[in-house]
GROMACS .gro file of C-alpha atoms in nm:
model
  267
    1UNK     CA    1   1.215   2.077  -2.859
    2UNK     CA    2   1.447   1.894  -2.622
    3UNK     CA    3   1.292   1.640  -2.387
    4UNK     CA    4   1.415   1.648  -2.031
    5UNK     CA    5   1.606   1.325  -1.959
    6UNK     CA    6   1.389   1.260  -1.655
    7UNK     CA    7   1.064   1.286  -1.853
    8UNK     CA    8   0.861   0.964  -1.865
    9UNK     CA    9   0.554   0.834  -2.041
   10UNK     CA   10   0.349   0.522  -1.984
   11UNK     CA   11   0.402   0.258  -2.249
   12UNK     CA   12   0.150  -0.012  -2.341
   13UNK     CA   13   0.214  -0.369  -2.452
   14UNK     CA   14  -0.012  -0.583  -2.671
   15UNK     CA   15  -0.082  -0.799  -2.365
   16UNK     CA   16  -0.251  -0.507  -2.188
   17UNK     CA   17   0.033  -0.414  -1.955
   18UNK     CA   18   0.132  -0.055  -1.886
   19UNK     CA   19   0.487   0.021  -1.781
   20UNK     CA   20   0.735   0.301  -1.734
   21UNK     CA   21   1.094   0.329  -1.613
   22UNK     CA   22   1.177   0.491  -1.282
   23UNK     CA   23   1.499   0.630  -1.141
   24UNK     CA   24   1.433   0.512  -0.786
   25UNK     CA   25   1.689   0.290  -0.618
   26UNK     CA   26   1.501  -0.023  -0.515
   27UNK     CA   27   1.623  -0.315  -0.307
   28UNK     CA   28   1.455  -0.634  -0.191
   29UNK     CA   29   1.577  -0.864   0.084
   30UNK     CA   30   1.499  -1.213   0.205
   31UNK     CA   31   1.624  -1.214   0.562
   32UNK     CA   32   1.976  -1.070   0.550
   33UNK     CA   33   2.025  -1.160   0.184
   34UNK     CA   34   1.982  -0.887  -0.078
   35UNK     CA   35   1.805  -1.052  -0.371
   36UNK     CA   36   1.739  -0.737  -0.576
   37UNK     CA   37   1.945  -0.418  -0.598
   38UNK     CA   38   1.846  -0.196  -0.888
   39UNK     CA   39   1.877   0.168  -0.986
   40UNK     CA   40   1.679   0.116  -1.305
   41UNK     CA   41   1.362  -0.078  -1.228
   42UNK     CA   42   1.039  -0.039  -1.421
   43UNK     CA   43   0.690  -0.001  -1.281
   44UNK     CA   44   0.432  -0.233  -1.434
   45UNK     CA   45   0.053  -0.208  -1.411
   46UNK     CA   46  -0.144  -0.526  -1.477
   47UNK     CA   47  -0.502  -0.491  -1.605
   48UNK     CA   48  -0.657  -0.661  -1.301
   49UNK     CA   49  -0.451  -0.491  -1.029
   50UNK     CA   50  -0.512  -0.136  -0.898
   51UNK     CA   51  -0.149  -0.079  -0.798
   52UNK     CA   52   0.185  -0.110  -0.978
   53UNK     CA   53   0.455  -0.373  -0.936
   54UNK     CA   54   0.828  -0.357  -0.997
   55UNK     CA   55   1.019  -0.553  -1.259
   56UNK     CA   56   1.400  -0.550  -1.256
   57UNK     CA   57   1.672  -0.604  -1.516
   58UNK     CA   58   1.806  -0.958  -1.479
   59UNK     CA   59   2.155  -0.834  -1.405
   60UNK     CA   60   2.020  -0.653  -1.096
   61UNK     CA   61   1.874  -0.976  -0.955
   62UNK     CA   62   2.049  -1.262  -0.772
   63UNK     CA   63   1.941  -1.511  -1.038
   64UNK     CA   64   2.164  -1.772  -0.874
   65UNK     CA   65   1.896  -1.788  -0.603
   66UNK     CA   66   1.618  -1.861  -0.853
   67UNK     CA   67   1.518  -2.204  -0.986
   68UNK     CA   68   1.249  -2.283  -1.244
   69UNK     CA   69   0.928  -2.326  -1.046
   70UNK     CA   70   0.836  -2.685  -0.964
   71UNK     CA   71   0.466  -2.599  -0.986
   72UNK     CA   72   0.429  -2.284  -1.198
   73UNK     CA   73   0.124  -2.071  -1.113
   74UNK     CA   74   0.009  -2.033  -1.471
   75UNK     CA   75  -0.288  -1.812  -1.542
   76UNK     CA   76  -0.160  -1.531  -1.323
   77UNK     CA   77   0.021  -1.209  -1.404
   78UNK     CA   78  -0.134  -1.146  -1.745
   79UNK     CA   79  -0.065  -1.494  -1.874
   80UNK     CA   80   0.295  -1.527  -1.758
   81UNK     CA   81   0.439  -1.874  -1.814
   82UNK     CA   82   0.789  -1.842  -1.669
   83UNK     CA   83   0.795  -1.864  -1.287
   84UNK     CA   84   1.078  -1.913  -1.041
   85UNK     CA   85   1.110  -2.051  -0.690
   86UNK     CA   86   1.336  -1.850  -0.462
   87UNK     CA   87   1.597  -2.052  -0.266
   88UNK     CA   88   1.772  -1.875   0.023
   89UNK     CA   89   1.955  -2.108   0.260
   90UNK     CA   90   1.699  -2.375   0.353
   91UNK     CA   91   1.395  -2.159   0.281
   92UNK     CA   92   1.209  -2.198  -0.049
   93UNK     CA   93   0.951  -1.945  -0.164
   94UNK     CA   94   0.749  -2.109  -0.444
   95UNK     CA   95   0.665  -1.891  -0.743
   96UNK     CA   96   0.831  -1.589  -0.584
   97UNK     CA   97   0.931  -1.441  -0.921
   98UNK     CA   98   0.819  -1.442  -1.280
   99UNK     CA   99   0.874  -1.292  -1.625
  100UNK     CA  100   0.596  -1.092  -1.787
  101UNK     CA  101   0.488  -1.223  -2.133
  102UNK     CA  102   0.578  -0.901  -2.315
  103UNK     CA  103   0.868  -0.837  -2.550
  104UNK     CA  104   0.930  -0.498  -2.386
  105UNK     CA  105   0.985  -0.667  -2.049
  106UNK     CA  106   1.152  -0.990  -2.158
  107UNK     CA  107   1.480  -0.897  -1.988
  108UNK     CA  108   1.314  -0.820  -1.653
  109UNK     CA  109   1.211  -1.026  -1.351
  110UNK     CA  110   0.923  -0.934  -1.119
  111UNK     CA  111   0.868  -1.050  -0.760
  112UNK     CA  112   0.557  -1.124  -0.558
  113UNK     CA  113   0.463  -0.842  -0.327
  114UNK     CA  114   0.108  -0.712  -0.342
  115UNK     CA  115  -0.128  -0.921  -0.122
  116UNK     CA  116   0.107  -1.222  -0.128
  117UNK     CA  117   0.389  -1.147   0.118
  118UNK     CA  118   0.434  -1.515   0.205
  119UNK     CA  119   0.559  -1.582  -0.149
  120UNK     CA  120   0.774  -1.274  -0.192
  121UNK     CA  121   1.065  -1.111  -0.017
  122UNK     CA  122   1.065  -0.996   0.344
  123UNK     CA  123   1.166  -0.631   0.300
  124UNK     CA  124   1.155  -0.376   0.020
  125UNK     CA  125   1.323  -0.035   0.012
  126UNK     CA  126   1.288   0.268  -0.214
  127UNK     CA  127   1.611   0.459  -0.157
  128UNK     CA  128   1.664   0.406   0.221
  129UNK     CA  129   1.298   0.397   0.323
  130UNK     CA  130   1.121   0.066   0.376
  131UNK     CA  131   0.806   0.028   0.167
  132UNK     CA  132   0.512  -0.198   0.251
  133UNK     CA  133   0.236  -0.377   0.059
  134UNK     CA  134   0.314  -0.248  -0.292
  135UNK     CA  135   0.529   0.013  -0.468
  136UNK     CA  136   0.413   0.371  -0.449
  137UNK     CA  137   0.227   0.481  -0.757
  138UNK     CA  138   0.389   0.796  -0.902
  139UNK     CA  139   0.051   0.889  -1.049
  140UNK     CA  140  -0.119   0.890  -0.706
  141UNK     CA  141  -0.096   1.155  -0.439
  142UNK     CA  142  -0.138   1.157  -0.062
  143UNK     CA  143  -0.166   1.503   0.093
  144UNK     CA  144  -0.220   1.555   0.467
  145UNK     CA  145  -0.341   1.910   0.529
  146UNK     CA  146  -0.411   2.074   0.867
  147UNK     CA  147  -0.758   2.227   0.869
  148UNK     CA  148  -1.003   2.423   1.083
  149UNK     CA  149  -1.312   2.237   0.957
  150UNK     CA  150  -1.574   2.148   1.217
  151UNK     CA  151  -1.597   1.768   1.213
  152UNK     CA  152  -1.848   1.559   1.411
  153UNK     CA  153  -1.840   1.179   1.405
  154UNK     CA  154  -2.151   0.982   1.504
  155UNK     CA  155  -2.218   0.611   1.546
  156UNK     CA  156  -2.586   0.515   1.566
  157UNK     CA  157  -2.670   0.873   1.665
  158UNK     CA  158  -2.407   0.898   1.941
  159UNK     CA  159  -2.137   1.162   1.901
  160UNK     CA  160  -1.805   0.981   1.944
  161UNK     CA  161  -1.574   1.262   1.827
  162UNK     CA  162  -1.586   1.635   1.759
  163UNK     CA  163  -1.308   1.871   1.658
  164UNK     CA  164  -1.224   2.198   1.490
  165UNK     CA  165  -0.863   2.097   1.431
  166UNK     CA  166  -0.856   1.795   1.197
  167UNK     CA  167  -0.589   1.699   0.950
  168UNK     CA  168  -0.760   1.610   0.624
  169UNK     CA  169  -0.583   1.340   0.428
  170UNK     CA  170  -0.653   1.336   0.054
  171UNK     CA  171  -0.553   1.014  -0.121
  172UNK     CA  172  -0.611   0.942  -0.489
  173UNK     CA  173  -0.926   0.732  -0.550
  174UNK     CA  174  -1.034   0.740  -0.182
  175UNK     CA  175  -1.260   0.979   0.010
  176UNK     CA  176  -1.098   1.237   0.239
  177UNK     CA  177  -1.005   1.092   0.577
  178UNK     CA  178  -1.031   1.315   0.883
  179UNK     CA  179  -0.750   1.261   1.134
  180UNK     CA  180  -0.860   1.396   1.471
  181UNK     CA  181  -0.666   1.497   1.784
  182UNK     CA  182  -0.690   1.215   2.044
  183UNK     CA  183  -0.836   1.453   2.301
  184UNK     CA  184  -1.131   1.517   2.067
  185UNK     CA  185  -1.223   1.149   2.039
  186UNK     CA  186  -1.418   0.963   2.309
  187UNK     CA  187  -1.164   0.684   2.342
  188UNK     CA  188  -1.348   0.558   2.652
  189UNK     CA  189  -1.604   0.415   2.407
  190UNK     CA  190  -1.341   0.211   2.224
  191UNK     CA  191  -1.097  -0.068   2.301
  192UNK     CA  192  -0.764  -0.139   2.127
  193UNK     CA  193  -0.735  -0.453   1.915
  194UNK     CA  194  -0.446  -0.665   1.789
  195UNK     CA  195  -0.524  -0.573   1.429
  196UNK     CA  196  -0.270  -0.378   1.224
  197UNK     CA  197  -0.225  -0.281   0.861
  198UNK     CA  198   0.050  -0.144   0.641
  199UNK     CA  199   0.032   0.131   0.384
  200UNK     CA  200   0.315   0.225   0.145
  201UNK     CA  201   0.219   0.592   0.179
  202UNK     CA  202   0.152   0.620   0.553
  203UNK     CA  203   0.318   0.335   0.746
  204UNK     CA  204   0.184   0.087   1.004
  205UNK     CA  205  -0.155   0.150   1.164
  206UNK     CA  206  -0.304   0.026   1.490
  207UNK     CA  207  -0.679  -0.009   1.551
  208UNK     CA  208  -0.966   0.022   1.796
  209UNK     CA  209  -1.315  -0.129   1.800
  210UNK     CA  210  -1.630   0.011   1.957
  211UNK     CA  211  -1.693  -0.146   2.299
  212UNK     CA  212  -1.993  -0.375   2.270
  213UNK     CA  213  -2.038  -0.263   1.912
  214UNK     CA  214  -2.205  -0.574   1.778
  215UNK     CA  215  -2.385  -0.377   1.506
  216UNK     CA  216  -2.078  -0.201   1.368
  217UNK     CA  217  -1.765  -0.349   1.209
  218UNK     CA  218  -1.458  -0.403   1.428
  219UNK     CA  219  -1.142  -0.202   1.377
  220UNK     CA  220  -1.326   0.105   1.250
  221UNK     CA  221  -1.088   0.351   1.421
  222UNK     CA  222  -0.715   0.370   1.355
  223UNK     CA  223  -0.398   0.570   1.411
  224UNK     CA  224  -0.039   0.584   1.285
  225UNK     CA  225   0.194   0.609   1.587
  226UNK     CA  226   0.502   0.635   1.364
  227UNK     CA  227   0.390   0.754   1.020
  228UNK     CA  228   0.620   0.793   0.723
  229UNK     CA  229   0.788   1.134   0.698
  230UNK     CA  230   0.569   1.262   0.413
  231UNK     CA  231   0.260   1.244   0.636
  232UNK     CA  232   0.420   1.302   0.977
  233UNK     CA  233   0.146   1.553   1.063
  234UNK     CA  234  -0.101   1.264   1.123
  235UNK     CA  235   0.115   1.111   1.399
  236UNK     CA  236  -0.105   0.971   1.681
  237UNK     CA  237  -0.418   1.127   1.535
  238UNK     CA  238  -0.729   0.912   1.498
  239UNK     CA  239  -0.938   0.844   1.188
  240UNK     CA  240  -1.266   0.662   1.127
  241UNK     CA  241  -1.382   0.469   0.826
  242UNK     CA  242  -1.622   0.709   0.652
  243UNK     CA  243  -1.789   0.397   0.511
  244UNK     CA  244  -1.940   0.291   0.847
  245UNK     CA  245  -1.976   0.606   1.059
  246UNK     CA  246  -2.171   0.927   1.005
  247UNK     CA  247  -1.969   1.243   0.943
  248UNK     CA  248  -2.096   1.599   0.975
  249UNK     CA  249  -1.846   1.844   0.828
  250UNK     CA  250  -1.910   2.217   0.865
  251UNK     CA  251  -2.276   2.143   0.931
  252UNK     CA  252  -2.324   1.916   0.629
  253UNK     CA  253  -2.401   1.549   0.685
  254UNK     CA  254  -2.193   1.350   0.436
  255UNK     CA  255  -2.309   1.043   0.250
  256UNK     CA  256  -2.122   0.726   0.334
  257UNK     CA  257  -1.888   0.652   0.043
  258UNK     CA  258  -1.851   0.318  -0.132
  259UNK     CA  259  -1.485   0.224  -0.158
  260UNK     CA  260  -1.267  -0.088  -0.200
  261UNK     CA  261  -1.291  -0.123   0.181
  262UNK     CA  262  -1.671  -0.132   0.188
  263UNK     CA  263  -1.716  -0.504   0.122
  264UNK     CA  264  -1.459  -0.605   0.385
  265UNK     CA  265  -1.618  -0.376   0.643
  266UNK     CA  266  -1.966  -0.516   0.577
  267UNK     CA  267  -1.866  -0.883   0.594
   0.00000   0.00000   0.00000
């Protein structure tokens, strides 16, 4: 049987890393300087991280901008011992890059990205689309589907939204999120905040808090005014954290889920 040249399989290293090649064109920039430009990166999953990272062949990296780290951050990245500081003009990003301690990946360099933007590059692109926070996981899906479900949102017994025209967003490892038409949300009960977040699958979100809502977490309502093309159907729609509001869907009151966001929302 002939294997299709695009077929991939996850590979494991003795150190506990999982990795696979990808055919995506990936670039990383610090300011106006392109530091990485690769058409053959690999995706790497570390045991302690829920999302993948990219590692790039050395020849696709501006290694002339890297210097051995003055204070290597040993103990991170599955025991990596080789770290680099990034020097671009007069700006130095300590420990911006490293080499994974695996023979399979010895010829590759990875860059800080997930949760540590101050140590990494400023902008990342997959093909010509800018990507935020972390690379997209090819084994995860995000599907935004128009629906006619009857959705009621309550906070402390008060109905704050009701619709029969939601868009239901299904994202791997998270509960469904119900994106509601603005006219079906009582926005008079909420006030906009300065908070924002970035998602590699959806884009940049803005937030609202409940007015006088001392007993509920802030920033519990959000919207994507300019979502990425794959989920354009959620543009300007509003969604609540299922973790802190009460949802009644088609007459059934849903249990509040426990997710990676739960601890942050309760603190």
